[in-house]
PDB file of C-alpha atoms and ligand atoms in Angstrom:
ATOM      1  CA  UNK P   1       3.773 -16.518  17.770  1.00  0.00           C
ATOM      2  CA  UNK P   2       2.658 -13.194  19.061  1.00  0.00           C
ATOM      3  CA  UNK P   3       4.019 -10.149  17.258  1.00  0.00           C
ATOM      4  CA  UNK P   4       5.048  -7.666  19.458  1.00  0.00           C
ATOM      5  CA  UNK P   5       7.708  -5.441  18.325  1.00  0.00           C
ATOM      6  CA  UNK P   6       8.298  -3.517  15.222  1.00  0.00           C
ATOM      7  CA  UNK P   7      11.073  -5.545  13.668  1.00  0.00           C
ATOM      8  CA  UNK P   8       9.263  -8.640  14.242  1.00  0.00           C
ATOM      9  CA  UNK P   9       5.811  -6.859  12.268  1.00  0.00           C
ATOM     10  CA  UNK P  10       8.224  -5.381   9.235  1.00  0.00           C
ATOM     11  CA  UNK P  11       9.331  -8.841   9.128  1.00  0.00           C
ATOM     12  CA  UNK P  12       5.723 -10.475   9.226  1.00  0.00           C
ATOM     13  CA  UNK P  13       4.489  -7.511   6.567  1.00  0.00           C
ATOM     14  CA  UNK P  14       7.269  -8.638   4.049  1.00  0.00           C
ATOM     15  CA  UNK P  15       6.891 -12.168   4.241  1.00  0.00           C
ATOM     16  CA  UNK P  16       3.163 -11.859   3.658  1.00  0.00           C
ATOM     17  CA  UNK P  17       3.392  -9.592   0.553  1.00  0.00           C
ATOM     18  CA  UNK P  18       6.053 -11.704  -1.372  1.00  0.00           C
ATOM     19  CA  UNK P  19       3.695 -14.399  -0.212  1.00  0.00           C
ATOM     20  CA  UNK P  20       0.773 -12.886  -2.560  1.00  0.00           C
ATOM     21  CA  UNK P  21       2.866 -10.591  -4.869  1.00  0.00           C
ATOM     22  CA  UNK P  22       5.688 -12.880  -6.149  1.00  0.00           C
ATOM     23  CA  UNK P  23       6.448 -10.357  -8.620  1.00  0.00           C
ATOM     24  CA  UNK P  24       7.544  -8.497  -5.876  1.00  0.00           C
ATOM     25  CA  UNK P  25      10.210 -11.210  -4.822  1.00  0.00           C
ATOM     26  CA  UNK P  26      11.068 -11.367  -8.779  1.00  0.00           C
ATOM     27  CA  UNK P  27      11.795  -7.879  -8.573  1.00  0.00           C
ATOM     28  CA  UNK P  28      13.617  -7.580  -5.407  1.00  0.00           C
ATOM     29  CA  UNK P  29      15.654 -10.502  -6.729  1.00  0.00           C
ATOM     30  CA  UNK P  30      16.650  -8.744 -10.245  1.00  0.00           C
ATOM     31  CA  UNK P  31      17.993  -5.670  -8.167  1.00  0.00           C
ATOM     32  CA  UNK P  32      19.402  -8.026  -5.492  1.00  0.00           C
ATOM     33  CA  UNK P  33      21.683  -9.859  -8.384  1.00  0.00           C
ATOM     34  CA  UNK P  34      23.290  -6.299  -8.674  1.00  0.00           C
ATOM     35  CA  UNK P  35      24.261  -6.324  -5.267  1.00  0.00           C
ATOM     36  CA  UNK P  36      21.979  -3.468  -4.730  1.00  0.00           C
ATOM     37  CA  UNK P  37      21.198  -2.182  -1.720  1.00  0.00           C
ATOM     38  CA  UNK P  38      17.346  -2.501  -1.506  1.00  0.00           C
ATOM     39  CA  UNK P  39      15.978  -0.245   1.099  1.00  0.00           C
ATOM     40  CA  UNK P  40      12.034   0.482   1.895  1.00  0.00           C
ATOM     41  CA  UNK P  41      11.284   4.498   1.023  1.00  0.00           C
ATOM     42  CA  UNK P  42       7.410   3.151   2.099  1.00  0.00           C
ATOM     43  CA  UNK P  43       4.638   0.690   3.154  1.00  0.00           C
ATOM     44  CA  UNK P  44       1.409   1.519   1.959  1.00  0.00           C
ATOM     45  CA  UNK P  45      -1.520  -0.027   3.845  1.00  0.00           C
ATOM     46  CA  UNK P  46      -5.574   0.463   3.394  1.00  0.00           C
ATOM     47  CA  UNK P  47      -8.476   0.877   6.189  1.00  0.00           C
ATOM     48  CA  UNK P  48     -11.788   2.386   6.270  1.00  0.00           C
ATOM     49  CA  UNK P  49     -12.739   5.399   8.114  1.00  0.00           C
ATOM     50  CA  UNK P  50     -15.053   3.316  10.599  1.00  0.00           C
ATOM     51  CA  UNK P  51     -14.789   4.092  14.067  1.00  0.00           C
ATOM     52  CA  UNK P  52     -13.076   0.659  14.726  1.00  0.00           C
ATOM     53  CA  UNK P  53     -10.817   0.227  11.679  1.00  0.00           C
ATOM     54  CA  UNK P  54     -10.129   3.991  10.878  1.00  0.00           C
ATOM     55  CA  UNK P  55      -6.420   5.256  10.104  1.00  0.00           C
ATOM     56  CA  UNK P  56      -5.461   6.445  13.836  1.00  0.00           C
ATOM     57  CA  UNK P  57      -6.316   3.045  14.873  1.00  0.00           C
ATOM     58  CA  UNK P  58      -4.048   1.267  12.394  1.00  0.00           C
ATOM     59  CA  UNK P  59      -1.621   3.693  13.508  1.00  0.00           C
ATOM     60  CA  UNK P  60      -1.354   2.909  17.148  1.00  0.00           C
ATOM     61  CA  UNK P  61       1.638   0.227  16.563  1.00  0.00           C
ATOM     62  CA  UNK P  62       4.004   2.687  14.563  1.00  0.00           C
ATOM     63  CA  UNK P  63       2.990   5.795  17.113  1.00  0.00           C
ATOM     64  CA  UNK P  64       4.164   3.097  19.796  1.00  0.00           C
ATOM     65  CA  UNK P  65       7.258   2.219  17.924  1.00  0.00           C
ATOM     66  CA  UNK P  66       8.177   5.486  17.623  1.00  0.00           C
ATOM     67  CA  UNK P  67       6.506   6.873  14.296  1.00  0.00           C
ATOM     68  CA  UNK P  68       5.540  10.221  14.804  1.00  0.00           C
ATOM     69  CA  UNK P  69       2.572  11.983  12.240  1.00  0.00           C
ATOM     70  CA  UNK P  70       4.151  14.068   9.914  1.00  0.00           C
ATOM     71  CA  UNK P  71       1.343  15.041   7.072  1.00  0.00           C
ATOM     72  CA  UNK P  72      -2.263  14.272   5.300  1.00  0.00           C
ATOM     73  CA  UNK P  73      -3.391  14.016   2.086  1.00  0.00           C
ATOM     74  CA  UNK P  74      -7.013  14.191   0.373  1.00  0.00           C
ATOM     75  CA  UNK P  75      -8.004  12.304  -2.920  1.00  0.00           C
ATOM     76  CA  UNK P  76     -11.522  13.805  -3.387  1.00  0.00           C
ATOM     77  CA  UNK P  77     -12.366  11.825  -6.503  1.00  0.00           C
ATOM     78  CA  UNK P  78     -11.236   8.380  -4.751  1.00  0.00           C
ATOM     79  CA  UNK P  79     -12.832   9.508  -2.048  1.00  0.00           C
ATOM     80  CA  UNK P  80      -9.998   8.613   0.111  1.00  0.00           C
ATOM     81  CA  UNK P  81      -7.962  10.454   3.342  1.00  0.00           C
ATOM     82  CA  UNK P  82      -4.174   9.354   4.277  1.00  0.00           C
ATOM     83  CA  UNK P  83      -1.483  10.487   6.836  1.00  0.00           C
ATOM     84  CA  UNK P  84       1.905   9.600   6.232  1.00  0.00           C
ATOM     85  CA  UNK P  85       4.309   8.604   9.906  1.00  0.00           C
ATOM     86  CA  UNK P  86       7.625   9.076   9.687  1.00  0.00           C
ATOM     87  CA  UNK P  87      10.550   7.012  12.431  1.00  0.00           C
ATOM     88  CA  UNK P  88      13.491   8.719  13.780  1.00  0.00           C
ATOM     89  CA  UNK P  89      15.763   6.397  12.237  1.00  0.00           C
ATOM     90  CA  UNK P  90      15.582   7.208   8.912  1.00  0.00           C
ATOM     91  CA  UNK P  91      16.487   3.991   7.528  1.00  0.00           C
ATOM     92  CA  UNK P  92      13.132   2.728   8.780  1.00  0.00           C
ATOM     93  CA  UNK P  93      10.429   2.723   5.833  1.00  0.00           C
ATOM     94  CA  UNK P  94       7.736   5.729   5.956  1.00  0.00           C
ATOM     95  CA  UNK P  95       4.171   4.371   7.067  1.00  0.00           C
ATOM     96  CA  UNK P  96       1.449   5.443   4.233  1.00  0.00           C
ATOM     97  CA  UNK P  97      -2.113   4.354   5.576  1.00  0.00           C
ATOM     98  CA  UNK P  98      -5.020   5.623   3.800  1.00  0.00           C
ATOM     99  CA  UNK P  99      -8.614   4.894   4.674  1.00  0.00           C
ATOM    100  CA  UNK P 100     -12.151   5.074   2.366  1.00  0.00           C
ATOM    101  CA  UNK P 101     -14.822   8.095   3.141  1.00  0.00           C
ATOM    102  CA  UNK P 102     -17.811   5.740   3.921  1.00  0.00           C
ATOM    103  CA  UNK P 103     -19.821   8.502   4.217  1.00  0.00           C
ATOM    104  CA  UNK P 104     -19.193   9.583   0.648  1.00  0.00           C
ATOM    105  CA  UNK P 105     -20.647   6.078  -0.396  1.00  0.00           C
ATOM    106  CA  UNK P 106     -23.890   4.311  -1.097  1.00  0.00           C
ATOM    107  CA  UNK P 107     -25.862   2.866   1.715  1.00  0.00           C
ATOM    108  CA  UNK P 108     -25.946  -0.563   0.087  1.00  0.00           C
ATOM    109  CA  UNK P 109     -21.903  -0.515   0.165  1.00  0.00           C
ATOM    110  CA  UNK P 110     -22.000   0.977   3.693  1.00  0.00           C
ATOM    111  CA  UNK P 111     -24.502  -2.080   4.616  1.00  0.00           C
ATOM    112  CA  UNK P 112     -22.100  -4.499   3.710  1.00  0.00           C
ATOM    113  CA  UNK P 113     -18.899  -2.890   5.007  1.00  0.00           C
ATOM    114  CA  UNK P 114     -20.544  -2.501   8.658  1.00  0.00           C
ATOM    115  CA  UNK P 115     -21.439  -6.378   7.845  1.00  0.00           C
ATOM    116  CA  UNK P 116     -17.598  -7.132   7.452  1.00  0.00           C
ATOM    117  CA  UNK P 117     -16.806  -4.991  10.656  1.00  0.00           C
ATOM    118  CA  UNK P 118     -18.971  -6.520  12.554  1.00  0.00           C
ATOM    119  CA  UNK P 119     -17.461  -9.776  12.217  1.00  0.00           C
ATOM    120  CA  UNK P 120     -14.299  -8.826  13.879  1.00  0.00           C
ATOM    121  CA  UNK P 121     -14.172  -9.764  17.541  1.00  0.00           C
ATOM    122  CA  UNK P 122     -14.331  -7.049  19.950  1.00  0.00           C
ATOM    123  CA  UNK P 123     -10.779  -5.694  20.067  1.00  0.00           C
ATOM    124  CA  UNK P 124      -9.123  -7.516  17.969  1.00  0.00           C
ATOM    125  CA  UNK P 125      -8.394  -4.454  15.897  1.00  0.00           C
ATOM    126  CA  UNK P 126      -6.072  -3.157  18.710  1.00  0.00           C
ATOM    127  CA  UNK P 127      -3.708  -6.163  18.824  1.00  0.00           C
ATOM    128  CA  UNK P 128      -0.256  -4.926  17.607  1.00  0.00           C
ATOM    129  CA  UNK P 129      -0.381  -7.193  14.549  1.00  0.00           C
ATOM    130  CA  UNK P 130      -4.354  -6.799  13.294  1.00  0.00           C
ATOM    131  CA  UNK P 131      -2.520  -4.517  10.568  1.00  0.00           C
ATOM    132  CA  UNK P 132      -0.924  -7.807   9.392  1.00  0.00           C
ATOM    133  CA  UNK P 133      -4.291 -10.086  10.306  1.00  0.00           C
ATOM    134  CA  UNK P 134      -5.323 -10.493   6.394  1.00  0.00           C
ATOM    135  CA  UNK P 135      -8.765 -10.613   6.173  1.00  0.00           C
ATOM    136  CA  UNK P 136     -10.804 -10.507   9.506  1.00  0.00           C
ATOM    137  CA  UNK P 137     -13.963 -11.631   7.703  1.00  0.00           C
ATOM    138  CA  UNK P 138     -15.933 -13.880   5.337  1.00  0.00           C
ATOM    139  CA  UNK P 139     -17.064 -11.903   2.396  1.00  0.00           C
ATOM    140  CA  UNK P 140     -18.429 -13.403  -1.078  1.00  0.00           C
ATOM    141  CA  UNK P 141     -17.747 -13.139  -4.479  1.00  0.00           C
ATOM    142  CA  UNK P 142     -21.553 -11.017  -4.476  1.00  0.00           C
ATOM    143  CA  UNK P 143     -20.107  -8.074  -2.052  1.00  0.00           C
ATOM    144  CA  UNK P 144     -16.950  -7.925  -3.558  1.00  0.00           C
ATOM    145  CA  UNK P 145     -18.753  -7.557  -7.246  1.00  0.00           C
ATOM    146  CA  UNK P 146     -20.869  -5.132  -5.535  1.00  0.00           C
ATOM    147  CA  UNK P 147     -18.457  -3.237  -3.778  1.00  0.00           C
ATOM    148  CA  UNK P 148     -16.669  -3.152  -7.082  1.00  0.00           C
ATOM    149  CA  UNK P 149     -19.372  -1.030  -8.633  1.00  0.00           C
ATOM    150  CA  UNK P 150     -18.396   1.818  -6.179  1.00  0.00           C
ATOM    151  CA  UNK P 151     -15.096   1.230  -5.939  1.00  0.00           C
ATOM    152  CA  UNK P 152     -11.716  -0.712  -6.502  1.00  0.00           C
ATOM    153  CA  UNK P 153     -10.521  -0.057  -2.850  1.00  0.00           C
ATOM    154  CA  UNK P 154     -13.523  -0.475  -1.076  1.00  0.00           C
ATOM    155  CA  UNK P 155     -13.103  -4.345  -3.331  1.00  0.00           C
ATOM    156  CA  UNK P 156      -9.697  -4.853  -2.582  1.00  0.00           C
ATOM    157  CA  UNK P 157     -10.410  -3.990   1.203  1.00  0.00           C
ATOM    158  CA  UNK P 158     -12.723  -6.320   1.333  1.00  0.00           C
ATOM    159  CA  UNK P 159     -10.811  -9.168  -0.191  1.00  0.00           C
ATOM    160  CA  UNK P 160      -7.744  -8.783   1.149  1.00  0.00           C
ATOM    161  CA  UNK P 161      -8.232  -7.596   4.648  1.00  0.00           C
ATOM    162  CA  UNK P 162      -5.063  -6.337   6.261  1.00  0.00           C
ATOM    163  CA  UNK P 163      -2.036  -6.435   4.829  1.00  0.00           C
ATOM    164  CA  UNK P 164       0.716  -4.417   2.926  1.00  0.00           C
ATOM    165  CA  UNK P 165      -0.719  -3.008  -0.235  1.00  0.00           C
ATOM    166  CA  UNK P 166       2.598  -1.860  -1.580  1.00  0.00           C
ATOM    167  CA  UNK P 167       6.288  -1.843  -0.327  1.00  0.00           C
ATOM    168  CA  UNK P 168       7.798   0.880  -2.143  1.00  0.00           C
ATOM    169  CA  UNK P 169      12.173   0.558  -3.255  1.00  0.00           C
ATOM    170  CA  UNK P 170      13.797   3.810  -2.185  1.00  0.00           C
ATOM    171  CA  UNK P 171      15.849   4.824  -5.591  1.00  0.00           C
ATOM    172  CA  UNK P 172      17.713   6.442  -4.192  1.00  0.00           C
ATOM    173  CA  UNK P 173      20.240   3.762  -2.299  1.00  0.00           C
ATOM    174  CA  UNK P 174      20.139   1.811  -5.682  1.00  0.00           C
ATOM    175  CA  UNK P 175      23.637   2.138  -7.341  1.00  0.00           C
ATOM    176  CA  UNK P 176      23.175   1.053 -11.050  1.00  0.00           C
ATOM    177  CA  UNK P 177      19.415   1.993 -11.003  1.00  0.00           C
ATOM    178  CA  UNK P 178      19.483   5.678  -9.280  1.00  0.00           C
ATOM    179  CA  UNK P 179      17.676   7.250 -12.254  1.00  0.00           C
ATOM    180  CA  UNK P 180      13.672   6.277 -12.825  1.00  0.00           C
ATOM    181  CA  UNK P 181      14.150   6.282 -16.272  1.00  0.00           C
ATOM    182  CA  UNK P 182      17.148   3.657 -16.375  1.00  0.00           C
ATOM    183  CA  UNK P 183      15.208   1.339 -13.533  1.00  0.00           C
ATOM    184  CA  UNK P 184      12.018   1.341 -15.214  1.00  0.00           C
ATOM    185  CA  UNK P 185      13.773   0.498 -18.737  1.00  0.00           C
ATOM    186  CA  UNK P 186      15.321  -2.495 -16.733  1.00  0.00           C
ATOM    187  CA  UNK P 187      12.154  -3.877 -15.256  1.00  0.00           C
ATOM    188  CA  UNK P 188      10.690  -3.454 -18.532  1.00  0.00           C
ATOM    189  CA  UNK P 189      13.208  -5.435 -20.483  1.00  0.00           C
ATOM    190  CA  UNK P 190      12.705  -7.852 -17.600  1.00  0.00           C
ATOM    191  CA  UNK P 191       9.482  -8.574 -18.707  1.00  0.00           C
ATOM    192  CA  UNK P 192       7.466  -6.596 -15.778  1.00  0.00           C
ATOM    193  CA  UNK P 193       4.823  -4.501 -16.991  1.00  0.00           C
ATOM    194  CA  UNK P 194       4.653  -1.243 -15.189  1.00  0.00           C
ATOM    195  CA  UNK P 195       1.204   1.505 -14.551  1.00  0.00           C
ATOM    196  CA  UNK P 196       1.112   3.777 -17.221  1.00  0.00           C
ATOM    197  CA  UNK P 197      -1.807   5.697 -15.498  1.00  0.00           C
ATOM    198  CA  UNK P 198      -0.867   9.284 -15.461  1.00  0.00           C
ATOM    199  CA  UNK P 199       2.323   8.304 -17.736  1.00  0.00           C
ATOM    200  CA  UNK P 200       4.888   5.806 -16.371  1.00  0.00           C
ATOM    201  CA  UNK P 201       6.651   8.481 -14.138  1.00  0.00           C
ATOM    202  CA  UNK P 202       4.641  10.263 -11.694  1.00  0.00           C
ATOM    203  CA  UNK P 203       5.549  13.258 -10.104  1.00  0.00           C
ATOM    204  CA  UNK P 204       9.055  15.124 -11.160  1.00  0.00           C
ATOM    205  CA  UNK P 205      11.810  16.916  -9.875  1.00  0.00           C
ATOM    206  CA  UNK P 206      10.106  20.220  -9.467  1.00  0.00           C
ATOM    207  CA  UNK P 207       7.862  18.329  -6.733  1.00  0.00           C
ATOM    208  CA  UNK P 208      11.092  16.738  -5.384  1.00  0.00           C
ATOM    209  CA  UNK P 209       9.020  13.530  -5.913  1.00  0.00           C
ATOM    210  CA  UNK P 210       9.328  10.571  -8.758  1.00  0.00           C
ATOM    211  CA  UNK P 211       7.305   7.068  -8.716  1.00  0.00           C
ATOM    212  CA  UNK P 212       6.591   4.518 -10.837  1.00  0.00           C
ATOM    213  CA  UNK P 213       5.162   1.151 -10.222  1.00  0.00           C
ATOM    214  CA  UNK P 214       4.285  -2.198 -11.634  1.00  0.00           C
ATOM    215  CA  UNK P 215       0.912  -3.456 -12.102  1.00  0.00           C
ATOM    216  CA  UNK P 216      -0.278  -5.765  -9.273  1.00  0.00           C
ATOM    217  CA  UNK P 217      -0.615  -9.142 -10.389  1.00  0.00           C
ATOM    218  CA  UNK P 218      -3.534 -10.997 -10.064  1.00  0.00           C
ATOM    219  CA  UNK P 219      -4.136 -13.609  -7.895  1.00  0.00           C
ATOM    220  CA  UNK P 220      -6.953 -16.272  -7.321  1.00  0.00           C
ATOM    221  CA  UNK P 221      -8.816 -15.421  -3.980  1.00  0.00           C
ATOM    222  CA  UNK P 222     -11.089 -17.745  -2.104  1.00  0.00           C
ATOM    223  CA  UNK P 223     -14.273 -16.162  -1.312  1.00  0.00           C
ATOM    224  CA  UNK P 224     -17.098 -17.566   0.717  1.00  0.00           C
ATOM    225  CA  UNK P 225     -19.407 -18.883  -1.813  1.00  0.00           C
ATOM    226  CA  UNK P 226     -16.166 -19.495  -4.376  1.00  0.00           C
ATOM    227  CA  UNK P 227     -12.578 -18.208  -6.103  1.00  0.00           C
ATOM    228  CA  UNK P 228     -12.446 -15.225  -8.042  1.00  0.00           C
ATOM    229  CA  UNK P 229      -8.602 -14.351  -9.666  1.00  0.00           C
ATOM    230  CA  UNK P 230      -8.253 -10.377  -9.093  1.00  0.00           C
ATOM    231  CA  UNK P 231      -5.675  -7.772  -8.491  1.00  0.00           C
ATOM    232  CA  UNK P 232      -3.619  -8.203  -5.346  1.00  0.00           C
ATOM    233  CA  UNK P 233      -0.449  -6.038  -4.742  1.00  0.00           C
ATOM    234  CA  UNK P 234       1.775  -4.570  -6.892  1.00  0.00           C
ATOM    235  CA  UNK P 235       5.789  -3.183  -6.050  1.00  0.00           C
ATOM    236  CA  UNK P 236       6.587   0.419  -6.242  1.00  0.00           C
ATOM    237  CA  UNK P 237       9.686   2.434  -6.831  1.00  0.00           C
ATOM    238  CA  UNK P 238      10.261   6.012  -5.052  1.00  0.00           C
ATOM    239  CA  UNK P 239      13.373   8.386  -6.054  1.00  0.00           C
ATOM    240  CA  UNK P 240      13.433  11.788  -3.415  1.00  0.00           C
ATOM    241  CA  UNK P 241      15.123  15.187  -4.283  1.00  0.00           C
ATOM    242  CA  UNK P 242      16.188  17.853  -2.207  1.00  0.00           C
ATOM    243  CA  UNK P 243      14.255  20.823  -1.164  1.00  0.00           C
ATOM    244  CA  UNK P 244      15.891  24.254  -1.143  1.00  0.00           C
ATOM    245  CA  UNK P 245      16.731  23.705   2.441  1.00  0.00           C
ATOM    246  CA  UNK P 246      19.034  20.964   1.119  1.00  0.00           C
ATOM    247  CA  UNK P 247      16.872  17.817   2.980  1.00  0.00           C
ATOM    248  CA  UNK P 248      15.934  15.136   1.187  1.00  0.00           C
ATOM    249  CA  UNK P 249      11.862  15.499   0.540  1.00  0.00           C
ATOM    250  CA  UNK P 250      10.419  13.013   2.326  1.00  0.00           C
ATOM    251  CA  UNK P 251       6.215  13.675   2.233  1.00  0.00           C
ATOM    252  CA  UNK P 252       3.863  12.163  -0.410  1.00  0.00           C
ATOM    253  CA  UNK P 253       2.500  14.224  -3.691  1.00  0.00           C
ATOM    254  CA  UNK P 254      -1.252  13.764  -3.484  1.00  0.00           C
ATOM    255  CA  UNK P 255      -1.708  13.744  -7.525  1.00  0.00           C
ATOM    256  CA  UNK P 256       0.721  11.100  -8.149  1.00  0.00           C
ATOM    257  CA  UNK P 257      -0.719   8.842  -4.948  1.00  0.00           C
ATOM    258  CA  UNK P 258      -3.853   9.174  -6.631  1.00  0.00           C
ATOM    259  CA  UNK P 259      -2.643   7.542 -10.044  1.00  0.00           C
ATOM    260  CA  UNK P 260      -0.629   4.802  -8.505  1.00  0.00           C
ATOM    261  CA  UNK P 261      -4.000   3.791  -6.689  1.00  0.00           C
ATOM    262  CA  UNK P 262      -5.015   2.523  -9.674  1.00  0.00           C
ATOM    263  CA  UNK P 263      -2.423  -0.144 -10.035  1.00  0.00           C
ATOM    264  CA  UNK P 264      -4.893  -2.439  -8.233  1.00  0.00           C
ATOM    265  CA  UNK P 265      -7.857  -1.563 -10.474  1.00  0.00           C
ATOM    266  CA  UNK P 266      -9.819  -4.334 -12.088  1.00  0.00           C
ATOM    267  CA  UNK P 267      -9.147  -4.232 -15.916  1.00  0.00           C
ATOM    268  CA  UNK P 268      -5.761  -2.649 -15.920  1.00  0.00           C
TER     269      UNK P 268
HETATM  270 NI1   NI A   1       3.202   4.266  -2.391  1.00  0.00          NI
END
């Protein structure tokens, strides 16, 4: 079926994540049995910053859905540049796409990135669904070790494709769980093992921004030349504060992004 409107994509984007993160589905289940009401704050997605695959190209079905631009954020020791979109209907989830420097990078991992890219047909990057494609190419266990070396995204890019990274639960419309603290002592005593990176809770009220996150479980991945189990996705958790104009903050705090990155790092 061809995917051609928004609600349709959301839909696709869900489905696939719980398809790869069933902790995800655990979790959303847990709050669900409390007849919460379990809205998206965000959907985090990765790219590179080649001409084809970049972040204003990923972005072209939310700007024609109705997402407007609405900030940018730099993570120099990642290496990484994002924009955040934002919908007129609040209700709909912030877009989060972030995209690896190439430039910044070796030319051995920039040989077999442009390898990957080139293995996409012409265009297919501008079909309204690409950003829900998977993976678009064969890569093997060897590039994704190598790409490792460099870096975890550039690795989890590779081997995953295209696809939700994260969906993130807005705290905020929870009822029992509208305080970090008591939601992250639930999942806990759940069993779910949350990214202590930076300290559980990143971000505070003075930055009108808390998040927390689990770990993202690992999955076996079929490679070209055989499997490999690795980090896939993991589920994140978002409570917003007010500014002094009184509105809800609803932009991104670039020093807590850069911890929660690391939920998909190898070793975690
Ligand atoms: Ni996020």
């Amino acid at each position: 079926m061809t995917i051609k409107t928004l609600p349709a994509l959301l839909d696709k984007m869900w489905k696939d994540y719980v398809e790869i993160n069933p902790l995800a589905q655990k979790v959303y289940d847990l709050l669900a049995k409390d007849d919460e009401q379990i809205l998206n704050d965000h959907i985090a997605l990765r790219t590179f910053n080649h001409p084809r695959l970049s972040i204003d190209v990923m972005a072209k079905p939310f700007l024609e859905s109705g997402y407007k631009y609405m900030g940018d954020y730099h993570f120099t020791e990642k290496k990484l540049y994002a924009k955040h979109f934002e919908h007129a209907d609040e209700k709909m989830p912030k877009i989060f796409i972030s995209e690896l420097l190439l430039e910044q990078f070796s030319p051995e991992l920039n040989k077999i990135i442009n390898r990957l890219v080139n293995e996409i047909p012409a265009g297919k990057e501008n079909e309204f669904d690409f950003i829900s494609a998977g993976r678009p190419w064969k890569v093997s266990t060897k590039d994704y070790q190598d790409l490792l070396k460099e870096s975890d995204y550039a690795a989890w890019v590779a081997a995953f494709g295209y696809r939700p990274n994260h969906f993130t639960v807005f705290i905020n419309a929870l009822k029992k769980f509208s305080d970090i603290n008591i939601l992250n002592e639930y999942l806990k005593s759940n069993g779910f093992k949350l990214n202590s990176s930076g300290g559980e809770i990143k971000g505070s009220k003075d930055v009108c921004l808390e998040q927390s996150s689990t770990l993202a479980n690992n999955i076996e991945v079929s490679f070209s030349d055989g499997k490999l189990t690795i980090p896939a996705c993991y589920y994140e958790f978002a409570k917003r504060y007010p500014m002094q104009n009184g509105k809800l903050y609803q932009g991104f705090v670039a020093a807590s992004a850069d911890k929660i990155f690391e939920s998909t790092n190898q070793g975690q």
